PDB file of C-alpha atoms in Angstrom:
ATOM      1  CA  ASP A 127     -74.856 -63.501  58.954  1.00 65.00           C
ATOM      2  CA  ALA A 128     -73.842 -64.132  55.368  1.00 75.00           C
ATOM      3  CA  ASP A 129     -75.749 -66.779  53.418  1.00 92.00           C
ATOM      4  CA  VAL A 130     -72.484 -68.418  52.337  1.00 95.00           C
ATOM      5  CA  THR A 131     -69.564 -68.178  54.723  1.00 96.00           C
ATOM      6  CA  GLN A 132     -66.008 -69.041  53.801  1.00 97.00           C
ATOM      7  CA  THR A 133     -63.182 -69.475  56.262  1.00 97.00           C
ATOM      8  CA  PRO A 134     -60.475 -68.372  56.426  1.00 97.00           C
ATOM      9  CA  ARG A 135     -60.651 -65.104  54.455  1.00 95.00           C
ATOM     10  CA  ASN A 136     -56.924 -65.045  53.915  1.00 97.00           C
ATOM     11  CA  ARG A 137     -54.265 -67.685  54.361  1.00 97.00           C
ATOM     12  CA  ILE A 138     -50.566 -67.952  53.695  1.00 97.00           C
ATOM     13  CA  THR A 139     -49.146 -71.442  53.764  1.00 97.00           C
ATOM     14  CA  LYS A 140     -45.904 -73.161  52.859  1.00 97.00           C
ATOM     15  CA  THR A 141     -45.304 -75.510  49.980  1.00 98.00           C
ATOM     16  CA  GLY A 142     -46.119 -79.087  50.925  1.00 97.00           C
ATOM     17  CA  LYS A 143     -48.504 -78.238  53.737  1.00 97.00           C
ATOM     18  CA  ARG A 144     -52.058 -79.540  53.899  1.00 97.00           C
ATOM     19  CA  ILE A 145     -54.724 -76.893  54.069  1.00 97.00           C
ATOM     20  CA  MET A 146     -58.495 -76.943  54.255  1.00 98.00           C
ATOM     21  CA  LEU A 147     -60.845 -74.205  53.136  1.00 98.00           C
ATOM     22  CA  GLU A 148     -64.286 -74.349  54.643  1.00 98.00           C
ATOM     23  CA  CYS A 149     -67.664 -73.285  53.349  1.00 98.00           C
ATOM     24  CA  SER A 150     -71.003 -73.269  55.103  1.00 97.00           C
ATOM     25  CA  GLN A 151     -74.367 -72.050  53.879  1.00 97.00           C
ATOM     26  CA  THR A 152     -77.752 -71.151  55.248  1.00 95.00           C
ATOM     27  CA  LYS A 153     -79.539 -71.027  51.872  1.00 91.00           C
ATOM     28  CA  GLY A 154     -80.777 -74.606  52.083  1.00 90.00           C
ATOM     29  CA  HIS A 155     -79.441 -75.244  48.575  1.00 89.00           C
ATOM     30  CA  ASP A 156     -78.569 -78.766  47.480  1.00 88.00           C
ATOM     31  CA  ARG A 157     -75.876 -77.805  45.034  1.00 90.00           C
ATOM     32  CA  MET A 158     -72.506 -76.516  46.162  1.00 94.00           C
ATOM     33  CA  TYR A 159     -69.419 -75.594  44.161  1.00 95.00           C
ATOM     34  CA  TRP A 160     -65.790 -74.650  44.593  1.00 97.00           C
ATOM     35  CA  TYR A 161     -64.168 -72.279  42.103  1.00 97.00           C
ATOM     36  CA  ARG A 162     -60.746 -70.734  41.862  1.00 97.00           C
ATOM     37  CA  GLN A 163     -60.102 -67.357  40.291  1.00 96.00           C
ATOM     38  CA  ASP A 164     -56.870 -66.439  38.548  1.00 95.00           C
ATOM     39  CA  PRO A 165     -56.166 -63.186  36.688  1.00 90.00           C
ATOM     40  CA  GLY A 166     -57.122 -63.474  33.038  1.00 90.00           C
ATOM     41  CA  LEU A 167     -58.722 -66.904  33.502  1.00 93.00           C
ATOM     42  CA  GLY A 168     -61.985 -66.020  35.196  1.00 93.00           C
ATOM     43  CA  LEU A 169     -63.445 -68.527  37.632  1.00 95.00           C
ATOM     44  CA  ARG A 170     -62.832 -72.206  37.006  1.00 96.00           C
ATOM     45  CA  LEU A 171     -64.764 -75.040  38.585  1.00 95.00           C
ATOM     46  CA  ILE A 172     -62.811 -77.342  40.890  1.00 97.00           C
ATOM     47  CA  TYR A 173     -65.494 -79.611  42.372  1.00 97.00           C
ATOM     48  CA  TYR A 174     -69.248 -79.638  42.697  1.00 94.00           C
ATOM     49  CA  SER A 175     -71.738 -81.585  44.760  1.00 94.00           C
ATOM     50  CA  PHE A 176     -75.423 -82.387  44.684  1.00 87.00           C
ATOM     51  CA  ASP A 177     -75.619 -83.827  48.170  1.00 86.00           C
ATOM     52  CA  VAL A 178     -73.436 -85.507  50.770  1.00 89.00           C
ATOM     53  CA  LYS A 179     -73.153 -88.659  48.663  1.00 91.00           C
ATOM     54  CA  ASP A 180     -72.620 -86.949  45.347  1.00 91.00           C
ATOM     55  CA  ILE A 181     -69.237 -85.387  44.582  1.00 95.00           C
ATOM     56  CA  ASN A 182     -68.023 -84.557  41.093  1.00 94.00           C
ATOM     57  CA  LYS A 183     -64.800 -83.294  39.611  1.00 95.00           C
ATOM     58  CA  GLY A 184     -64.786 -80.008  37.781  1.00 93.00           C
ATOM     59  CA  GLU A 185     -62.395 -78.876  35.099  1.00 92.00           C
ATOM     60  CA  ILE A 186     -59.364 -78.394  37.383  1.00 96.00           C
ATOM     61  CA  SER A 187     -59.650 -80.938  40.203  1.00 97.00           C
ATOM     62  CA  ASP A 188     -56.058 -82.236  40.194  1.00 96.00           C
ATOM     63  CA  GLY A 189     -54.335 -81.470  43.486  1.00 96.00           C
ATOM     64  CA  TYR A 190     -57.604 -80.859  45.311  1.00 98.00           C
ATOM     65  CA  SER A 191     -60.107 -82.925  47.242  1.00 97.00           C
ATOM     66  CA  VAL A 192     -63.446 -82.093  48.824  1.00 97.00           C
ATOM     67  CA  SER A 193     -65.734 -83.275  51.549  1.00 97.00           C
ATOM     68  CA  ARG A 194     -69.479 -82.662  51.821  1.00 97.00           C
ATOM     69  CA  GLN A 195     -69.936 -83.160  55.539  1.00 93.00           C
ATOM     70  CA  ALA A 196     -73.573 -82.110  55.509  1.00 94.00           C
ATOM     71  CA  GLN A 197     -75.949 -80.371  53.166  1.00 93.00           C
ATOM     72  CA  ALA A 198     -74.727 -77.067  54.528  1.00 96.00           C
ATOM     73  CA  LYS A 199     -70.975 -77.731  54.580  1.00 97.00           C
ATOM     74  CA  PHE A 200     -68.555 -78.266  51.722  1.00 98.00           C
ATOM     75  CA  SER A 201     -64.807 -78.206  52.377  1.00 98.00           C
ATOM     76  CA  LEU A 202     -61.949 -77.980  49.914  1.00 98.00           C
ATOM     77  CA  SER A 203     -58.553 -79.489  50.754  1.00 98.00           C
ATOM     78  CA  LEU A 204     -55.138 -79.079  49.252  1.00 97.00           C
ATOM     79  CA  GLU A 205     -53.278 -82.189  50.368  1.00 93.00           C
ATOM     80  CA  SER A 206     -49.845 -80.821  49.535  1.00 96.00           C
ATOM     81  CA  ALA A 207     -50.003 -77.174  48.567  1.00 97.00           C
ATOM     82  CA  ILE A 208     -47.875 -75.858  45.715  1.00 97.00           C
ATOM     83  CA  PRO A 209     -47.230 -72.248  44.655  1.00 97.00           C
ATOM     84  CA  ASN A 210     -49.388 -72.425  41.523  1.00 96.00           C
ATOM     85  CA  GLN A 211     -52.378 -73.044  43.767  1.00 98.00           C
ATOM     86  CA  THR A 212     -52.063 -69.460  44.907  1.00 98.00           C
ATOM     87  CA  ALA A 213     -55.427 -67.988  43.953  1.00 97.00           C
ATOM     88  CA  LEU A 214     -58.724 -66.601  45.154  1.00 97.00           C
ATOM     89  CA  TYR A 215     -61.138 -69.401  45.994  1.00 98.00           C
ATOM     90  CA  PHE A 216     -64.911 -69.056  45.944  1.00 97.00           C
ATOM     91  CA  CYS A 217     -67.577 -71.332  47.307  1.00 97.00           C
ATOM     92  CA  ALA A 218     -71.051 -71.084  45.787  1.00 94.00           C
ATOM     93  CA  THR A 219     -74.459 -72.624  46.282  1.00 93.00           C
ATOM     94  CA  SER A 220     -77.339 -72.962  43.868  1.00 88.00           C
ATOM     95  CA  ASP A 221     -80.865 -74.189  43.443  1.00 82.00           C
ATOM     96  CA  CYS A 222     -80.503 -74.194  39.649  1.00 77.00           C
ATOM     97  CA  GLY A 223     -80.587 -77.355  37.585  1.00 66.00           C
ATOM     98  CA  ARG A 224     -83.594 -78.991  39.156  1.00 61.00           C
ATOM     99  CA  LEU A 225     -86.061 -80.659  36.843  1.00 55.00           C
ATOM    100  CA  GLY A 226     -89.219 -78.611  36.570  1.00 51.00           C
ATOM    101  CA  GLN A 227     -87.798 -75.679  38.455  1.00 54.00           C
ATOM    102  CA  GLY A 228     -89.215 -72.239  38.026  1.00 52.00           C
ATOM    103  CA  LEU A 229     -87.352 -69.172  36.923  1.00 56.00           C
ATOM    104  CA  GLY A 230     -86.294 -68.087  40.342  1.00 62.00           C
ATOM    105  CA  CYS A 231     -83.149 -70.113  40.658  1.00 74.00           C
ATOM    106  CA  GLY A 232     -79.906 -68.438  41.486  1.00 79.00           C
ATOM    107  CA  TYR A 233     -76.384 -68.710  42.748  1.00 86.00           C
ATOM    108  CA  THR A 234     -74.972 -67.359  45.973  1.00 90.00           C
ATOM    109  CA  PHE A 235     -71.249 -66.825  46.344  1.00 93.00           C
ATOM    110  CA  GLY A 236     -69.145 -66.560  49.432  1.00 94.00           C
ATOM    111  CA  SER A 237     -66.760 -63.659  49.897  1.00 93.00           C
ATOM    112  CA  GLY A 238     -63.769 -65.719  48.856  1.00 95.00           C
ATOM    113  CA  THR A 239     -60.588 -67.056  50.444  1.00 97.00           C
ATOM    114  CA  ARG A 240     -57.315 -65.586  49.274  1.00 96.00           C
ATOM    115  CA  LEU A 241     -54.722 -68.346  49.480  1.00 98.00           C
ATOM    116  CA  THR A 242     -51.012 -67.763  49.041  1.00 97.00           C
ATOM    117  CA  VAL A 243     -48.619 -70.705  48.858  1.00 98.00           C
ATOM    118  CA  VAL A 244     -44.985 -69.748  49.426  1.00 97.00           C
TER     119      VAL A 244
ATOM    120  CA  ALA B  57     -69.511 -78.764  26.854  1.00 79.00           C
ATOM    121  CA  GLN B  58     -70.561 -75.325  27.914  1.00 86.00           C
ATOM    122  CA  SER B  59     -68.205 -72.385  27.450  1.00 91.00           C
ATOM    123  CA  VAL B  60     -68.128 -68.607  27.540  1.00 95.00           C
ATOM    124  CA  THR B  61     -65.882 -66.210  25.650  1.00 97.00           C
ATOM    125  CA  GLN B  62     -65.374 -62.592  26.534  1.00 97.00           C
ATOM    126  CA  PRO B  63     -63.328 -61.264  23.612  1.00 97.00           C
ATOM    127  CA  ASP B  64     -62.201 -58.070  25.303  1.00 96.00           C
ATOM    128  CA  ILE B  65     -59.695 -58.464  28.136  1.00 96.00           C
ATOM    129  CA  HIS B  66     -59.524 -54.757  28.924  1.00 97.00           C
ATOM    130  CA  ILE B  67     -61.757 -51.849  27.886  1.00 97.00           C
ATOM    131  CA  THR B  68     -61.199 -48.171  28.613  1.00 97.00           C
ATOM    132  CA  VAL B  69     -63.981 -45.611  28.328  1.00 97.00           C
ATOM    133  CA  SER B  70     -64.476 -42.016  29.387  1.00 97.00           C
ATOM    134  CA  GLU B  71     -66.935 -41.187  32.102  1.00 97.00           C
ATOM    135  CA  GLY B  72     -70.320 -40.486  30.555  1.00 97.00           C
ATOM    136  CA  ALA B  73     -69.635 -42.569  27.459  1.00 98.00           C
ATOM    137  CA  SER B  74     -71.689 -45.601  26.539  1.00 98.00           C
ATOM    138  CA  LEU B  75     -70.433 -49.111  27.209  1.00 98.00           C
ATOM    139  CA  GLU B  76     -70.879 -52.517  25.627  1.00 98.00           C
ATOM    140  CA  LEU B  77     -69.136 -55.626  26.933  1.00 98.00           C
ATOM    141  CA  ARG B  78     -69.278 -58.648  24.696  1.00 98.00           C
ATOM    142  CA  CYS B  79     -70.106 -62.191  25.691  1.00 98.00           C
ATOM    143  CA  ASN B  80     -70.457 -65.264  23.491  1.00 97.00           C
ATOM    144  CA  TYR B  81     -71.515 -68.625  24.854  1.00 95.00           C
ATOM    145  CA  SER B  82     -71.782 -72.252  23.856  1.00 91.00           C
ATOM    146  CA  TYR B  83     -74.452 -74.362  25.531  1.00 86.00           C
ATOM    147  CA  GLY B  84     -76.346 -77.464  24.457  1.00 78.00           C
ATOM    148  CA  ALA B  85     -79.739 -76.453  25.796  1.00 76.00           C
ATOM    149  CA  THR B  86     -81.598 -73.279  26.611  1.00 77.00           C
ATOM    150  CA  PRO B  87     -78.998 -71.251  28.503  1.00 85.00           C
ATOM    151  CA  TYR B  88     -79.303 -69.421  31.743  1.00 88.00           C
ATOM    152  CA  LEU B  89     -77.052 -66.372  31.375  1.00 92.00           C
ATOM    153  CA  PHE B  90     -75.576 -64.109  34.001  1.00 94.00           C
ATOM    154  CA  TRP B  91     -73.410 -61.035  34.336  1.00 97.00           C
ATOM    155  CA  TYR B  92     -71.404 -60.495  37.513  1.00 96.00           C
ATOM    156  CA  VAL B  93     -69.223 -57.581  38.567  1.00 96.00           C
ATOM    157  CA  GLN B  94     -66.217 -57.719  40.850  1.00 95.00           C
ATOM    158  CA  SER B  95     -64.700 -54.574  42.301  1.00 92.00           C
ATOM    159  CA  PRO B  96     -61.050 -54.724  43.354  1.00 87.00           C
ATOM    160  CA  GLY B  97     -60.620 -56.878  46.428  1.00 83.00           C
ATOM    161  CA  GLN B  98     -64.300 -57.720  46.538  1.00 86.00           C
ATOM    162  CA  GLY B  99     -66.482 -60.706  45.849  1.00 88.00           C
ATOM    163  CA  LEU B 100     -68.933 -61.234  43.002  1.00 91.00           C
ATOM    164  CA  GLN B 101     -72.078 -59.192  42.657  1.00 92.00           C
ATOM    165  CA  LEU B 102     -74.893 -60.250  40.331  1.00 92.00           C
ATOM    166  CA  LEU B 103     -75.795 -57.528  37.827  1.00 96.00           C
ATOM    167  CA  LEU B 104     -78.529 -59.341  35.922  1.00 94.00           C
ATOM    168  CA  LYS B 105     -79.664 -62.723  34.678  1.00 91.00           C
ATOM    169  CA  TYR B 106     -81.625 -64.195  31.791  1.00 91.00           C
ATOM    170  CA  PHE B 107     -83.666 -67.378  31.934  1.00 85.00           C
ATOM    171  CA  SER B 108     -86.354 -66.954  29.293  1.00 81.00           C
ATOM    172  CA  GLY B 109     -88.892 -64.482  27.957  1.00 83.00           C
ATOM    173  CA  ASP B 110     -88.008 -60.927  27.026  1.00 86.00           C
ATOM    174  CA  THR B 111     -84.549 -60.976  25.497  1.00 91.00           C
ATOM    175  CA  LEU B 112     -83.662 -57.559  26.894  1.00 96.00           C
ATOM    176  CA  VAL B 113     -83.089 -57.769  30.615  1.00 95.00           C
ATOM    177  CA  GLN B 114     -82.576 -54.944  33.038  1.00 96.00           C
ATOM    178  CA  GLY B 115     -80.197 -55.166  35.941  1.00 96.00           C
ATOM    179  CA  ILE B 116     -78.882 -53.127  38.785  1.00 95.00           C
ATOM    180  CA  LYS B 117     -76.798 -49.952  38.486  1.00 95.00           C
ATOM    181  CA  GLY B 118     -78.363 -49.053  35.143  1.00 97.00           C
ATOM    182  CA  PHE B 119     -77.021 -52.067  33.248  1.00 98.00           C
ATOM    183  CA  GLU B 120     -78.937 -54.073  30.675  1.00 98.00           C
ATOM    184  CA  ALA B 121     -78.132 -57.073  28.511  1.00 98.00           C
ATOM    185  CA  GLU B 122     -79.628 -58.501  25.360  1.00 97.00           C
ATOM    186  CA  PHE B 123     -79.862 -62.228  24.631  1.00 95.00           C
ATOM    187  CA  LYS B 124     -79.440 -63.054  20.945  1.00 95.00           C
ATOM    188  CA  ARG B 125     -79.876 -66.749  20.361  1.00 92.00           C
ATOM    189  CA  SER B 126     -78.910 -66.568  16.676  1.00 92.00           C
ATOM    190  CA  GLN B 127     -75.562 -65.033  17.610  1.00 94.00           C
ATOM    191  CA  SER B 128     -75.070 -66.973  20.865  1.00 94.00           C
ATOM    192  CA  SER B 129     -74.428 -63.655  22.539  1.00 96.00           C
ATOM    193  CA  PHE B 130     -75.402 -61.900  25.737  1.00 97.00           C
ATOM    194  CA  ASN B 131     -73.780 -58.467  25.600  1.00 98.00           C
ATOM    195  CA  LEU B 132     -73.882 -56.091  28.536  1.00 98.00           C
ATOM    196  CA  ARG B 133     -74.615 -52.405  27.967  1.00 98.00           C
ATOM    197  CA  LYS B 134     -74.834 -49.164  29.879  1.00 98.00           C
ATOM    198  CA  PRO B 135     -75.741 -45.846  28.241  1.00 97.00           C
ATOM    199  CA  SER B 136     -73.567 -43.643  30.451  1.00 98.00           C
ATOM    200  CA  VAL B 137     -70.673 -44.990  32.480  1.00 98.00           C
ATOM    201  CA  HIS B 138     -69.778 -43.669  35.931  1.00 97.00           C
ATOM    202  CA  TRP B 139     -66.319 -43.747  37.469  1.00 96.00           C
ATOM    203  CA  SER B 140     -67.643 -46.184  40.067  1.00 95.00           C
ATOM    204  CA  ASP B 141     -68.315 -48.728  37.307  1.00 97.00           C
ATOM    205  CA  ALA B 142     -64.588 -49.435  37.020  1.00 97.00           C
ATOM    206  CA  ALA B 143     -64.301 -53.137  37.880  1.00 97.00           C
ATOM    207  CA  GLU B 144     -63.984 -56.563  36.313  1.00 97.00           C
ATOM    208  CA  TYR B 145     -67.045 -58.016  34.629  1.00 98.00           C
ATOM    209  CA  PHE B 146     -67.784 -61.704  34.172  1.00 97.00           C
ATOM    210  CA  CYS B 147     -70.309 -63.346  31.899  1.00 97.00           C
ATOM    211  CA  ALA B 148     -71.466 -66.838  32.873  1.00 94.00           C
ATOM    212  CA  VAL B 149     -73.662 -69.590  31.456  1.00 91.00           C
ATOM    213  CA  GLY B 150     -75.301 -72.536  33.132  1.00 83.00           C
ATOM    214  CA  GLY B 151     -78.123 -73.609  35.348  1.00 65.00           C
ATOM    215  CA  GLY B 152     -80.492 -75.408  33.059  1.00 62.00           C
ATOM    216  CA  THR B 153     -79.093 -78.915  33.128  1.00 64.00           C
ATOM    217  CA  SER B 154     -78.453 -81.261  36.009  1.00 58.00           C
ATOM    218  CA  TYR B 155     -76.175 -79.904  38.707  1.00 67.00           C
ATOM    219  CA  GLY B 156     -76.561 -76.379  37.392  1.00 77.00           C
ATOM    220  CA  LYS B 157     -72.863 -75.916  36.740  1.00 83.00           C
ATOM    221  CA  LEU B 158     -71.945 -72.306  36.070  1.00 88.00           C
ATOM    222  CA  THR B 159     -69.188 -71.621  33.555  1.00 91.00           C
ATOM    223  CA  PHE B 160     -67.499 -68.234  33.517  1.00 94.00           C
ATOM    224  CA  GLY B 161     -65.785 -66.203  30.855  1.00 96.00           C
ATOM    225  CA  GLN B 162     -62.283 -64.886  31.347  1.00 96.00           C
ATOM    226  CA  GLY B 163     -63.501 -61.498  32.474  1.00 97.00           C
ATOM    227  CA  THR B 164     -63.281 -57.967  31.067  1.00 97.00           C
ATOM    228  CA  ILE B 165     -61.527 -55.268  33.058  1.00 97.00           C
ATOM    229  CA  LEU B 166     -63.202 -51.886  32.693  1.00 98.00           C
ATOM    230  CA  THR B 167     -61.204 -48.705  33.243  1.00 97.00           C
ATOM    231  CA  VAL B 168     -63.073 -45.395  33.369  1.00 97.00           C
ATOM    232  CA  HIS B 169     -61.254 -42.158  32.594  1.00 95.00           C
ATOM    233  CA  PRO B 170     -62.547 -38.913  34.120  1.00 89.00           C
TER     234      PRO B 170
END
């Protein structure tokens, strides 16, 4: 099984619909992130979380919400999807950023969810 | 605020030629630096990372990168490119501060001619 699992892999939805993208991990990492990838823009951070009680907006959070249901689960919702939210979405986990951590920290990415809003 | 700039949107090289992809970063503390590769339709694969120590780091697939603090750069190099290296390459900075947010550059698309 993959360390970071995203579901669904592909989704086509209509404008105005609510959609949830799910992410689960077996890495045991505290930190989880949602990114979206657009051609020519790289990956941009939508939301990030330290634990179930700690949710933070990234650089492009408008139109999105998240839920950290457990340490291992971090879901991204589009309350009312619009066409310019068509993108490739990545979930990631990390053990980087801890005080006093060693040099072995890293990031693990899911395989991505390709979302098309029509 | 942390940021990454990859000045080259698209680079074309011939197979067997050398390659250098540029990356410049802005970060308020000691940076953790990464290079990822993404083949068409695929996810992200880590090529190499720099945390501290030797400024020349070796990665997978014959890639290396050099951290130059004075130039705020972390350029990726490969002495001889293979057709299978055609992909999009992302430089990223982050990790050292709280939350470990990772910020990506815009990406460089590499085309390899036979």
